[in-house]
PDB file of C-alpha atoms and ligand atoms in Angstrom:
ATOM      1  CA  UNK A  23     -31.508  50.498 -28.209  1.00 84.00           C
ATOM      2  CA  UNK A  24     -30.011  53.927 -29.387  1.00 95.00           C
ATOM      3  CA  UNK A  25     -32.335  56.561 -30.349  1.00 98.00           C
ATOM      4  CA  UNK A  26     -30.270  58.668 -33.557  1.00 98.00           C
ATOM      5  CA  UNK A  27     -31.801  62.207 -34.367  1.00 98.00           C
ATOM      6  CA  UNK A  28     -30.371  63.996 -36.928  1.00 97.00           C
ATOM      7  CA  UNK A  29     -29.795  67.955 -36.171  1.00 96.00           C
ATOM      8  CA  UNK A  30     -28.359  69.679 -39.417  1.00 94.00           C
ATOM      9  CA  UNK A  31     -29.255  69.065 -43.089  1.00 95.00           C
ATOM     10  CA  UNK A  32     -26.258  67.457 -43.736  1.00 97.00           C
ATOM     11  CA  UNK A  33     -24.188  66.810 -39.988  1.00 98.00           C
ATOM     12  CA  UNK A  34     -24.715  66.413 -36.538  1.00 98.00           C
ATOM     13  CA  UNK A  35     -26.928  64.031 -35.008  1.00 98.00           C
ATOM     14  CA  UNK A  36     -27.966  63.641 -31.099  1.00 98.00           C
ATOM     15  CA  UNK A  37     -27.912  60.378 -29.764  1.00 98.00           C
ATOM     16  CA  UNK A  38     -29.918  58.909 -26.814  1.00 98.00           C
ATOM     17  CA  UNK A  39     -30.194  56.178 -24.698  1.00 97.00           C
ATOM     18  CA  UNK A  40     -26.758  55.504 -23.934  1.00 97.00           C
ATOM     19  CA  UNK A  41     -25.270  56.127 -20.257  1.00 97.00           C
ATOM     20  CA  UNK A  42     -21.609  56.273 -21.192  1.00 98.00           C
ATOM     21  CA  UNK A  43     -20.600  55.722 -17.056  1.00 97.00           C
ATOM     22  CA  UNK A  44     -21.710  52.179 -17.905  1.00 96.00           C
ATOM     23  CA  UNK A  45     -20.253  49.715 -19.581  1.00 93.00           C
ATOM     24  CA  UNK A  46     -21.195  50.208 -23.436  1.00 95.00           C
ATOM     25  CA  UNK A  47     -22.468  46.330 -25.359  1.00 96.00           C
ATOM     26  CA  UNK A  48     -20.534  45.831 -28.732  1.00 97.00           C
ATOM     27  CA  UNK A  49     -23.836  45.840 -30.560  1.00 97.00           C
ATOM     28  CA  UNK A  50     -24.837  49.160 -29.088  1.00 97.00           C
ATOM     29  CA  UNK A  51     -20.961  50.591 -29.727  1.00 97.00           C
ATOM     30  CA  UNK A  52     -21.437  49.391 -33.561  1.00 97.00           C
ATOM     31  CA  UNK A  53     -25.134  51.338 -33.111  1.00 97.00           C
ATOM     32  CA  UNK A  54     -23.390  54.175 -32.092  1.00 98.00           C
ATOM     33  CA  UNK A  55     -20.196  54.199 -34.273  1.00 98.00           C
ATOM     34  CA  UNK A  56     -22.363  53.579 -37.326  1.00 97.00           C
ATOM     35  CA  UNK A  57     -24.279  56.985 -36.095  1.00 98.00           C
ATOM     36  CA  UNK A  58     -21.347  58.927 -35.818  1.00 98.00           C
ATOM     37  CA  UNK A  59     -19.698  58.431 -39.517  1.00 98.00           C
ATOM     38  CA  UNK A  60     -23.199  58.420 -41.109  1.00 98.00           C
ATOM     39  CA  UNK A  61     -23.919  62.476 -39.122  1.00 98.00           C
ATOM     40  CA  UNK A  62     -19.914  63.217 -38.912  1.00 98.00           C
ATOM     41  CA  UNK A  63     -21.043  64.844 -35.267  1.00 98.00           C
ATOM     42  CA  UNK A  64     -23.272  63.276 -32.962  1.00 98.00           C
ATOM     43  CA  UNK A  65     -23.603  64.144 -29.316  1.00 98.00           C
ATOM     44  CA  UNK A  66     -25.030  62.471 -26.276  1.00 98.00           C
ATOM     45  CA  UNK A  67     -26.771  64.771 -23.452  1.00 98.00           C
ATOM     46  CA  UNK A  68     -26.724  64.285 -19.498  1.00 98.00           C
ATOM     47  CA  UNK A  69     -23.879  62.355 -19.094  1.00 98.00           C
ATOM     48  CA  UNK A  70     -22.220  61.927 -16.011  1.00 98.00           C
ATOM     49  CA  UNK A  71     -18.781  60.692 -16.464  1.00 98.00           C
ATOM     50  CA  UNK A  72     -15.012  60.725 -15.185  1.00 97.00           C
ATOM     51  CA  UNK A  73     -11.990  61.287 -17.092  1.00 97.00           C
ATOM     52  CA  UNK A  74     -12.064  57.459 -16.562  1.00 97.00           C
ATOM     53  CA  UNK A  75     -15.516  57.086 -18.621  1.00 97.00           C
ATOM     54  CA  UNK A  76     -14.208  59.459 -21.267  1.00 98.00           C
ATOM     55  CA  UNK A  77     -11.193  57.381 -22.031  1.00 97.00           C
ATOM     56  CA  UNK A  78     -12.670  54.401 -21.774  1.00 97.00           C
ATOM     57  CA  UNK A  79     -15.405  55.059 -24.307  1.00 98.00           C
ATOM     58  CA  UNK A  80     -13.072  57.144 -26.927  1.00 97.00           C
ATOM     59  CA  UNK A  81     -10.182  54.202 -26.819  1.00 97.00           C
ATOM     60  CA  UNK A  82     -12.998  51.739 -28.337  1.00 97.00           C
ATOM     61  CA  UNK A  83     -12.514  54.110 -31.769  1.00 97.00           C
ATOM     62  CA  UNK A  84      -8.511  53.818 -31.461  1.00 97.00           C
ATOM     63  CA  UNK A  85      -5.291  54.411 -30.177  1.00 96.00           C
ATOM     64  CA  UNK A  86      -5.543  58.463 -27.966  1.00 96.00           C
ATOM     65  CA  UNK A  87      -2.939  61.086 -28.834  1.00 92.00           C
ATOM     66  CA  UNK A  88      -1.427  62.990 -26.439  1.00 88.00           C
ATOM     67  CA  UNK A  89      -1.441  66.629 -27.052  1.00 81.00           C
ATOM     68  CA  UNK A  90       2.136  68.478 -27.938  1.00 72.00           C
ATOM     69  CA  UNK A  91       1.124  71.060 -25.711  1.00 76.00           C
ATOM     70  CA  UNK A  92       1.862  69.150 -22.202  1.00 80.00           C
ATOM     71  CA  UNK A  93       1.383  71.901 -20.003  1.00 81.00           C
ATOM     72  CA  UNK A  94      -2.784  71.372 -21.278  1.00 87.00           C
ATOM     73  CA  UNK A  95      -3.159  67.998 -20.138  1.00 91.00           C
ATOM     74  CA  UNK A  96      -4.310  66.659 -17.341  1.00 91.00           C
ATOM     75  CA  UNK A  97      -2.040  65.791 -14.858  1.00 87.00           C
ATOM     76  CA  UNK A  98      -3.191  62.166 -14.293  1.00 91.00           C
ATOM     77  CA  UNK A  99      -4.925  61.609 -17.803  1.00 93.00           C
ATOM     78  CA  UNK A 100      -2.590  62.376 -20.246  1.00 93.00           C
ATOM     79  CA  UNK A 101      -5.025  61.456 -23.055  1.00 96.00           C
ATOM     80  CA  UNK A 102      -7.244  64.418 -21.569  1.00 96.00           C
ATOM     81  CA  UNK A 103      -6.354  68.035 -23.181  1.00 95.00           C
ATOM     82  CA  UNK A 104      -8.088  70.786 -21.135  1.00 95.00           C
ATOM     83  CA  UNK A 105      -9.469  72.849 -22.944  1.00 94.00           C
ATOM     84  CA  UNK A 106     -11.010  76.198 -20.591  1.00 94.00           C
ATOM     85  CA  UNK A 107     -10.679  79.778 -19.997  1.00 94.00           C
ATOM     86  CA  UNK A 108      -9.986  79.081 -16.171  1.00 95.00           C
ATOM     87  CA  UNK A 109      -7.080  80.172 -13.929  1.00 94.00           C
ATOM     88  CA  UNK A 110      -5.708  78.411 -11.234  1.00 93.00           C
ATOM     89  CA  UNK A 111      -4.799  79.709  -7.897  1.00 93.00           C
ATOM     90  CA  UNK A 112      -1.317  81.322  -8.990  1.00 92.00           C
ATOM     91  CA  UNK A 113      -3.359  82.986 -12.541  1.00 91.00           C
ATOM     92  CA  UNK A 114      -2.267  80.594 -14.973  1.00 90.00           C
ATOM     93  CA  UNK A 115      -4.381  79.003 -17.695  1.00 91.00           C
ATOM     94  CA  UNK A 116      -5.158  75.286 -16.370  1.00 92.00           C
ATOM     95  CA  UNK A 117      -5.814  74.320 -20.084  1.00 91.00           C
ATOM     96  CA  UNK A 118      -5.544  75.538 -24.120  1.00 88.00           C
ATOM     97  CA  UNK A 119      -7.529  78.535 -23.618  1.00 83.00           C
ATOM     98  CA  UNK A 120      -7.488  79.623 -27.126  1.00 75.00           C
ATOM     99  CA  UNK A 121      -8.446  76.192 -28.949  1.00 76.00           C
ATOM    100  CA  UNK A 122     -10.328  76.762 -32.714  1.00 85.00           C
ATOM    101  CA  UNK A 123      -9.748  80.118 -33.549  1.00 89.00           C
ATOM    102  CA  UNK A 124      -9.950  79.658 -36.735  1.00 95.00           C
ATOM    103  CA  UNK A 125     -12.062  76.555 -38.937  1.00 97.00           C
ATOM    104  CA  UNK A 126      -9.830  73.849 -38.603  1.00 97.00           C
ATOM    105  CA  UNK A 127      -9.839  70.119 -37.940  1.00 96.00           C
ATOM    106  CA  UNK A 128      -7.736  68.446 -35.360  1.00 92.00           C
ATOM    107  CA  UNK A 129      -4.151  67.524 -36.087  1.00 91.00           C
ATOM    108  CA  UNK A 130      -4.341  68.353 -39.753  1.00 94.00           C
ATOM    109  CA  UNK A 131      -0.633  68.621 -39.575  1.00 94.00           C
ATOM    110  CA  UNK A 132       0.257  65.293 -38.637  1.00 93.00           C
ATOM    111  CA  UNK A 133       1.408  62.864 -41.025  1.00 93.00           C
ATOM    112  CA  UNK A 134      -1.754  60.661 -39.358  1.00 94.00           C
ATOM    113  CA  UNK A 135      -3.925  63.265 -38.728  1.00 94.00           C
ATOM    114  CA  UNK A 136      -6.684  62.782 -36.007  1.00 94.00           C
ATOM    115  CA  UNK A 137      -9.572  60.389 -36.926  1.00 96.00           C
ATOM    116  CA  UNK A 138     -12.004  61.877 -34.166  1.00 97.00           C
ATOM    117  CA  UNK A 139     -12.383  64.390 -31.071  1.00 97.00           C
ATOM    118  CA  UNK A 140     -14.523  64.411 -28.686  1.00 98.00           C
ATOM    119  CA  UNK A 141     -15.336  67.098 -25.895  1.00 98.00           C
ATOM    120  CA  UNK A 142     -17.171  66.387 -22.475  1.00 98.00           C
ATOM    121  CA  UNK A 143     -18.397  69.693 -21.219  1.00 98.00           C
ATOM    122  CA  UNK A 144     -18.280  69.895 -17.888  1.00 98.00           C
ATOM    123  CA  UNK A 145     -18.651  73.948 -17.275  1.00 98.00           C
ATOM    124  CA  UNK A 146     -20.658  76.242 -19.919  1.00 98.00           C
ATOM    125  CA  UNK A 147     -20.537  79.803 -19.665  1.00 97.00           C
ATOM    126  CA  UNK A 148     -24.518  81.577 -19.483  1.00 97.00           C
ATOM    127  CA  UNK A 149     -25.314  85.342 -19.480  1.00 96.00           C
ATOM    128  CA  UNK A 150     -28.823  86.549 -19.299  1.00 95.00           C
ATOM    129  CA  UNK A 151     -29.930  82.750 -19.623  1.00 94.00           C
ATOM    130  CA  UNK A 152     -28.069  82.705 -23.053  1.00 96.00           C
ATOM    131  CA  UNK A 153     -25.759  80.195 -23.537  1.00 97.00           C
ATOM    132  CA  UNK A 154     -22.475  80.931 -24.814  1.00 97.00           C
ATOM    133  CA  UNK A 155     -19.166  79.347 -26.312  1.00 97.00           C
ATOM    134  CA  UNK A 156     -21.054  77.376 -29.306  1.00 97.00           C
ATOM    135  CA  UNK A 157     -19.137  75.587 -31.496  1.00 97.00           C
ATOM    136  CA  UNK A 158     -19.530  75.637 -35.036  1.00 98.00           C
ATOM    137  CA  UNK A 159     -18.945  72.271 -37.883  1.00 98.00           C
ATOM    138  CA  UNK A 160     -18.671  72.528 -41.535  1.00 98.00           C
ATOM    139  CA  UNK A 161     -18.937  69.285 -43.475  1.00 98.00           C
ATOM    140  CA  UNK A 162     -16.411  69.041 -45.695  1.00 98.00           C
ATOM    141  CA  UNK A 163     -17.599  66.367 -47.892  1.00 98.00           C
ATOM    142  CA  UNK A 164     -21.285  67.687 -48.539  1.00 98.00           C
ATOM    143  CA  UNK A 165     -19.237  70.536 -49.722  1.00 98.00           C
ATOM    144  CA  UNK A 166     -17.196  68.616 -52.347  1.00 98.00           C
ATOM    145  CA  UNK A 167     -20.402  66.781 -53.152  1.00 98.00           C
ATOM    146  CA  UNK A 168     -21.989  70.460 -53.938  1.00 98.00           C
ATOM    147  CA  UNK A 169     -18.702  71.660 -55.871  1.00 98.00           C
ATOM    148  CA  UNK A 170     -18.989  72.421 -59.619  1.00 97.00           C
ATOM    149  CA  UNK A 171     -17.910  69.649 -61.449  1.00 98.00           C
ATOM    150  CA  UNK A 172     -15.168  71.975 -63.152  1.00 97.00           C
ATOM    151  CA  UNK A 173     -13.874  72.759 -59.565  1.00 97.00           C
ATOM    152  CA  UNK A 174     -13.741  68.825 -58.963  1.00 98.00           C
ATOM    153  CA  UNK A 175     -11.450  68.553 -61.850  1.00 97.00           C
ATOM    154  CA  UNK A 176      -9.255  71.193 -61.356  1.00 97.00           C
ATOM    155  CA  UNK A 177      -8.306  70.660 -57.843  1.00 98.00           C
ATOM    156  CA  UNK A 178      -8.493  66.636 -57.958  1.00 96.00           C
ATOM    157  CA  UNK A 179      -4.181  65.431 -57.763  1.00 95.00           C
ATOM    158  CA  UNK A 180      -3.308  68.678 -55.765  1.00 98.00           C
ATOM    159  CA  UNK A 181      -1.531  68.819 -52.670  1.00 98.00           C
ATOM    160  CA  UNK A 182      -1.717  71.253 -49.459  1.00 98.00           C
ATOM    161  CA  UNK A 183       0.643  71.942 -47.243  1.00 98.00           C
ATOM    162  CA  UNK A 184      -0.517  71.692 -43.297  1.00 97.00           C
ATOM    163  CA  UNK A 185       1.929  73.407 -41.146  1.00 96.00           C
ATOM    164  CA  UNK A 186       1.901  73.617 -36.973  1.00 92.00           C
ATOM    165  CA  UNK A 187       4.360  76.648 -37.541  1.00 91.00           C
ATOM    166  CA  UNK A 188       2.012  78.553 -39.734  1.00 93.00           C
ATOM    167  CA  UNK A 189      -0.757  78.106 -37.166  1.00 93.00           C
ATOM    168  CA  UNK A 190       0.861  78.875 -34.310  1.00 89.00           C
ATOM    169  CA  UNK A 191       2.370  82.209 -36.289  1.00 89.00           C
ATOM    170  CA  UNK A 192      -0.971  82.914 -37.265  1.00 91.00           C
ATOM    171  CA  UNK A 193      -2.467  82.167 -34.013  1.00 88.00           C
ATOM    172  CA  UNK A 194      -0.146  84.672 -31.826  1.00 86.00           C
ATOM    173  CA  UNK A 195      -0.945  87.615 -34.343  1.00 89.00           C
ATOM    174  CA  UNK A 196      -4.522  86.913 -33.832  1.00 88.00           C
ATOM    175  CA  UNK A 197      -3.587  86.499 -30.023  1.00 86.00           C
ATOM    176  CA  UNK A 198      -1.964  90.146 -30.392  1.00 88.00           C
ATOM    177  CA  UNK A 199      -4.654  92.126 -32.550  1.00 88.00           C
ATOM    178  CA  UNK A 200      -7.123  90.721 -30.177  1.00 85.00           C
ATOM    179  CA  UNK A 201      -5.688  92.211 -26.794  1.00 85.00           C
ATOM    180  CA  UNK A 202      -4.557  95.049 -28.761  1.00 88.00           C
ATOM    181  CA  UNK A 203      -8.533  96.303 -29.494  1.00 87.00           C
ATOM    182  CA  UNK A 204      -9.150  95.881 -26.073  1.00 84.00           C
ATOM    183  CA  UNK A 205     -10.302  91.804 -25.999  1.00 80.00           C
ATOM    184  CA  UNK A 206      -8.866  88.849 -24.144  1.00 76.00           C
ATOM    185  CA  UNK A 207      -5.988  88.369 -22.579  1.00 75.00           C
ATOM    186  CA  UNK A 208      -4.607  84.689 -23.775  1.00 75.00           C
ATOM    187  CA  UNK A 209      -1.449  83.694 -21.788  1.00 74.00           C
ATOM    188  CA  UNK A 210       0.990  82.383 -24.912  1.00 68.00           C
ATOM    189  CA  UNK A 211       2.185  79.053 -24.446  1.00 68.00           C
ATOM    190  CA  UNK A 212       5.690  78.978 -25.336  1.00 72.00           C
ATOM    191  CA  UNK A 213       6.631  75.705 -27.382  1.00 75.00           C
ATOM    192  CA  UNK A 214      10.676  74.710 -27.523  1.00 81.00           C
ATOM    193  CA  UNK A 215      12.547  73.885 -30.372  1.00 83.00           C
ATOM    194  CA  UNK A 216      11.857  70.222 -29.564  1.00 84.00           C
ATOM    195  CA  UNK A 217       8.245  70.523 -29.306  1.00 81.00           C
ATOM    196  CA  UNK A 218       8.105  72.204 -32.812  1.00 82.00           C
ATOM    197  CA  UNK A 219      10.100  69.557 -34.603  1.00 86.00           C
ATOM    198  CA  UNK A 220       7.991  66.873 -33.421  1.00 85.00           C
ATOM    199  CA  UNK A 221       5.247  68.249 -35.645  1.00 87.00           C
ATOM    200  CA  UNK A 222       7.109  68.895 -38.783  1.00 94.00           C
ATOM    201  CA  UNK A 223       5.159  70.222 -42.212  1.00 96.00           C
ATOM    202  CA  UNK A 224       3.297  67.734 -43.863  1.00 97.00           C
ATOM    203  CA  UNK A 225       2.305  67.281 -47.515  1.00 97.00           C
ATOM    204  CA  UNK A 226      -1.481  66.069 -48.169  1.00 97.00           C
ATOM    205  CA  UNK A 227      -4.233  65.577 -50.686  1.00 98.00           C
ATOM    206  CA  UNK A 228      -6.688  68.730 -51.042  1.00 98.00           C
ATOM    207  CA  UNK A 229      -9.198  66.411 -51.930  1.00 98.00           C
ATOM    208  CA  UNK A 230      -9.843  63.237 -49.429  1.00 98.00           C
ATOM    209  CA  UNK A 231     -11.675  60.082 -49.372  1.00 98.00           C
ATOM    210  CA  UNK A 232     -12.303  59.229 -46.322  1.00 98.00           C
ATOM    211  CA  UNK A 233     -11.019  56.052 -44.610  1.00 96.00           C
ATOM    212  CA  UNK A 234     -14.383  54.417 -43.048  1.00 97.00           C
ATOM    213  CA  UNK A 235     -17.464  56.049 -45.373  1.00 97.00           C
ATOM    214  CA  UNK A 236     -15.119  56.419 -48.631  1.00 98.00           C
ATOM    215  CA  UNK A 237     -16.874  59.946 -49.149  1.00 98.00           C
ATOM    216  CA  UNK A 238     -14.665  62.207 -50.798  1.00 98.00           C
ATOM    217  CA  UNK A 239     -13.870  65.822 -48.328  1.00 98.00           C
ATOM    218  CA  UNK A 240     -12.076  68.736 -48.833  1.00 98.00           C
ATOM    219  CA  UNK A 241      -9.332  68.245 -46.294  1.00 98.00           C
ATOM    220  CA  UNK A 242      -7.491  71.716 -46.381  1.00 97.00           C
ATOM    221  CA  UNK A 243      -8.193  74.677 -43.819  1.00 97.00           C
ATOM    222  CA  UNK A 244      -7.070  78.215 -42.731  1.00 97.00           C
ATOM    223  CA  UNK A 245      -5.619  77.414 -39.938  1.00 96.00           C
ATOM    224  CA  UNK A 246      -2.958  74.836 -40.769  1.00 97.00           C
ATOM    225  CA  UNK A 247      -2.628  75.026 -44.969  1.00 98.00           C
ATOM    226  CA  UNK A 248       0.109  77.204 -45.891  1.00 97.00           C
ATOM    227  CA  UNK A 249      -0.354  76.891 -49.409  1.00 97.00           C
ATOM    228  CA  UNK A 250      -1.210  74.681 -52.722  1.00 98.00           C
ATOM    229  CA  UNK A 251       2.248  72.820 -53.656  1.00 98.00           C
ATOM    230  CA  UNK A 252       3.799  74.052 -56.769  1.00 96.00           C
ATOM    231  CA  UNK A 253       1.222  76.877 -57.461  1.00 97.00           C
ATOM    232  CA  UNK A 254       2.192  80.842 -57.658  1.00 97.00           C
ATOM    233  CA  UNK A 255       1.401  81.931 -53.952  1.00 96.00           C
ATOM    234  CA  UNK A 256      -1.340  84.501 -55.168  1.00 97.00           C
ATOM    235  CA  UNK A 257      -3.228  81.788 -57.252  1.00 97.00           C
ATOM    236  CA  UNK A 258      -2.951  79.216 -53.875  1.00 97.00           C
ATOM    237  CA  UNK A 259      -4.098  82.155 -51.914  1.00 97.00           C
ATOM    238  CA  UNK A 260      -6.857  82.669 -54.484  1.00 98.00           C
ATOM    239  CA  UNK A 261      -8.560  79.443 -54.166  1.00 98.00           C
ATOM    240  CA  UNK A 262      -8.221  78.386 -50.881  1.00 98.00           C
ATOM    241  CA  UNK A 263     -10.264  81.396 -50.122  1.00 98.00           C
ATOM    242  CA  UNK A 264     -12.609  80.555 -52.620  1.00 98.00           C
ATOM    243  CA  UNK A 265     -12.710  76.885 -51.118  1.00 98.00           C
ATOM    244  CA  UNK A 266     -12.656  78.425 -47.356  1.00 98.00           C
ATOM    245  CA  UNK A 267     -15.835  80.354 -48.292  1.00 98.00           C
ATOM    246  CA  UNK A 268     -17.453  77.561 -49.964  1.00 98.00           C
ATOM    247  CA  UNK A 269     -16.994  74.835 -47.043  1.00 98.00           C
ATOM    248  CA  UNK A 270     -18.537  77.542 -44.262  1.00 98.00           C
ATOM    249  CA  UNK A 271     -22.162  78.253 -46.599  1.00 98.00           C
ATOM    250  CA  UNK A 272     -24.755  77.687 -43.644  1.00 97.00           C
ATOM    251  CA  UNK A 273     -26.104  74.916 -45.537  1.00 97.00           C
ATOM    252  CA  UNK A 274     -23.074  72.170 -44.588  1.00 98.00           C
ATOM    253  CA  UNK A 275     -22.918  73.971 -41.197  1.00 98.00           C
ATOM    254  CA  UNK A 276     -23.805  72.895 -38.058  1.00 98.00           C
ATOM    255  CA  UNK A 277     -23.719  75.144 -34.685  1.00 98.00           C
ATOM    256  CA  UNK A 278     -23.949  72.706 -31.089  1.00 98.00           C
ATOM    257  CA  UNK A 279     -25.151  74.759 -27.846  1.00 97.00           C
ATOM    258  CA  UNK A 280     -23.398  73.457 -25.007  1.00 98.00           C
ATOM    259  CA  UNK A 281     -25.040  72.150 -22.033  1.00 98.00           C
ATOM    260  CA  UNK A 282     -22.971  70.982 -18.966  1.00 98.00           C
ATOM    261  CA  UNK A 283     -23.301  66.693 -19.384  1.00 98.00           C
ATOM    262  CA  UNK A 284     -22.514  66.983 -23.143  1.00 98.00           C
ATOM    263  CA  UNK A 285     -20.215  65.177 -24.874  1.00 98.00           C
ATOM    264  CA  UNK A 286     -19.996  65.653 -28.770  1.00 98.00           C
ATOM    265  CA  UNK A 287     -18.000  63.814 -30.872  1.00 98.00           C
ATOM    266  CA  UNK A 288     -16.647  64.978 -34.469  1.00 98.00           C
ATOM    267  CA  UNK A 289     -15.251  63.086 -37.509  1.00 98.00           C
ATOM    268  CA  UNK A 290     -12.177  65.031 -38.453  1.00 98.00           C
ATOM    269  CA  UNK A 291     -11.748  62.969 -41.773  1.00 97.00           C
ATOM    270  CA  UNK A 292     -15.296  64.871 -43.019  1.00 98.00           C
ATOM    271  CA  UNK A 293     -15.633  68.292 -40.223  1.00 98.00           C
ATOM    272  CA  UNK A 294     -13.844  71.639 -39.784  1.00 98.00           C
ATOM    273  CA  UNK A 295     -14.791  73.348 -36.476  1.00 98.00           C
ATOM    274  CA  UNK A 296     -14.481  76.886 -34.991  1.00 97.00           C
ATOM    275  CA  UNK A 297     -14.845  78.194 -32.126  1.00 95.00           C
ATOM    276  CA  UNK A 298     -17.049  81.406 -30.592  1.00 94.00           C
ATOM    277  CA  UNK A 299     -14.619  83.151 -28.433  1.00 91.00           C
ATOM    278  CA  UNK A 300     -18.327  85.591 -26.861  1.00 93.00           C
ATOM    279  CA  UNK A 301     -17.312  85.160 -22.891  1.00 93.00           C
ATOM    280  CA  UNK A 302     -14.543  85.951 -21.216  1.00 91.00           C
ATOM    281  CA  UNK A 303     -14.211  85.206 -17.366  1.00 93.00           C
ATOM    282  CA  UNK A 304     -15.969  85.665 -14.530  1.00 95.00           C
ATOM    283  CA  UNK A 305     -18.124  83.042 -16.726  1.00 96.00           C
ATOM    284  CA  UNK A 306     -16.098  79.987 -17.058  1.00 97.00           C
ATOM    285  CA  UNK A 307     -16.042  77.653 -19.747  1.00 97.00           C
ATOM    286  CA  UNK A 308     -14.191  73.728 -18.933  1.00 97.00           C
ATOM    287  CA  UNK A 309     -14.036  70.806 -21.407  1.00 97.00           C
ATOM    288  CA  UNK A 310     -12.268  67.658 -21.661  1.00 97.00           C
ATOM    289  CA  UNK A 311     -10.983  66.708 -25.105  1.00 96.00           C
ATOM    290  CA  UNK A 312      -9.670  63.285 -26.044  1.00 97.00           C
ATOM    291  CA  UNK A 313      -8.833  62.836 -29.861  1.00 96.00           C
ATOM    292  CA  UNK A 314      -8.473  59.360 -31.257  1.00 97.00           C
ATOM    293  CA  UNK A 315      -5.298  59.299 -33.897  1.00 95.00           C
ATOM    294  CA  UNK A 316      -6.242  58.540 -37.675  1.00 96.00           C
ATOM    295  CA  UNK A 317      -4.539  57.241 -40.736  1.00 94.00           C
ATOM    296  CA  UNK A 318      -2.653  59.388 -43.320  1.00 95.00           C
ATOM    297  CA  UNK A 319      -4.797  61.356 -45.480  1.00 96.00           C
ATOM    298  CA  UNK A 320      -5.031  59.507 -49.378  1.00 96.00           C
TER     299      UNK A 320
HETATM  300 FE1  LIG B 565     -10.091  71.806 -32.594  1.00 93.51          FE
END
């Protein structure tokens, strides 16, 4: 029997009494996967699990991507993105270290953008008995549900663009302003030609329902929207500011503190996440990320 406490007013719930090294009942996985689309993040605590476990339990929701950026996997797990600050012996980054700069959800720019992600934290960086590194959720559907009905009119039928190429453009100049005043130092991750044109622009609702609860979200984001199709750029600029602003109000926020043993799943049909980028080695910070692919956005 699961125990489901919700966190935020309107996401994140922590569930216990599940050891996720064991085998997991189908009545207790239906417990569970109920939990998760009702709080669009729920986490489990203390669990002590291989890359093995982590598959395992994340396959049950679907088919696992692999990330585009191969040289962030792990070597025997494929289906296992590293996400860390950590250098190996020779200095490189063993993993993305630069992963949610910006609010985002997970393969947005995929024609079947990811349904779910979930991170086991393994390492979590502590000063001064702080803990450090949180990551921050926005629900995207309480904010729809909160929009002025007006708003709801005017931006039901429109489509956003979600681009890799204006994220990882966007990404490097953050990458460069960022060393430049004196912060980290991010080792770029070169992608080819190839790796580019597997992830080609896609064209997508603003407004989603989602595939499982039927809630309608707000599925656009600074990271990978370009802009509003067939709008003058400075009116698209306008109002996905407006909307960008809206989505983050504390009240359809929710911030998780990482302890080591964690692993937190998110609904990226209904969340946006962000990262806190406030440690920077000798404190190390080491997750595992599977994502479980979704259906195209309607
Ligand atoms: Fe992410």
């Amino acid at each position: 029997m699961i125990t489901v406490t919700r966190i935020g007013k309107h996401l994140g719930a922590h569930i216990s009494g599940v050891d996720l090294s064991r085998p997991v009942d189908d009545d207790t996985f239906a417990q569970i996967a109920k939990a998760f689309f009702d709080n669009e993040v729920a986490f489990f605590r203390n669990q002590k699990i291989t890359p093995e476990h982590q598959v395992a339990f994340t396959r049950r929701f679907g088919t696992l991507e692999q990330h585009v950026r191969k040289e962030s996997r792990l070597a025997e797990h494929p289906e296992i993105l590293i996400v860390s600050n950590v250098l190996d012996d020779k200095g490189n980054a063993i993993g993305s270290q630069d992963a949610g700069r910006f609010w985002h959800s997970d393969l947005s720019y995929k024609k079947e953008p990811s349904m779910l992600s979930a991170l086991y934290a393994l390492e979590v960086p502590i000063k001064d008995a702080r803990v450090l590194g949180d990551t921050s959720f926005a629900s995207t559907t309480a904010a729809y549900d909160a929009l002025p009905e007006d708003t709801k009119r005017r931006i039901s039928g429109l489509k956003n663009v979600h681009s890799y190429r204006f994220y990882r453009a966007k990404n490097v100049e953050a990458q460069k302003q960022e060393q430049a005043s004196g912060g980290r130092v991010i080792q770029e991750q070169v992608l080819s030609e190839e790796q580019l044109k597997s992830v080609p622009d896609v064209e997508t609702p603003l407004v989603r329902t989602h595939p499982v609860t039927k809630r309608k979200g707000l599925f656009v984001n600074e990271a990978h929207t370009s802009h509003i199709v067939g709008m003058p750029p400075s009116e698209s600029e306008k109002l996905l500011s407006e909307l960008y602003q809206h989505i983050i109000k504390p009240e359809f926020v929710y911030t998780h503190k990482w302890q080591p043993g964690d692993l937190l799943m998110w609904d990226n049909a209904a969340v946006q996440h962000k990262a806190t980028f406030d440690y920077d080695l000798p404190l190390r910070r080491l997750m595992y990320r599977t994502t479980v692919r979704g259906t195209a956005a309607y």
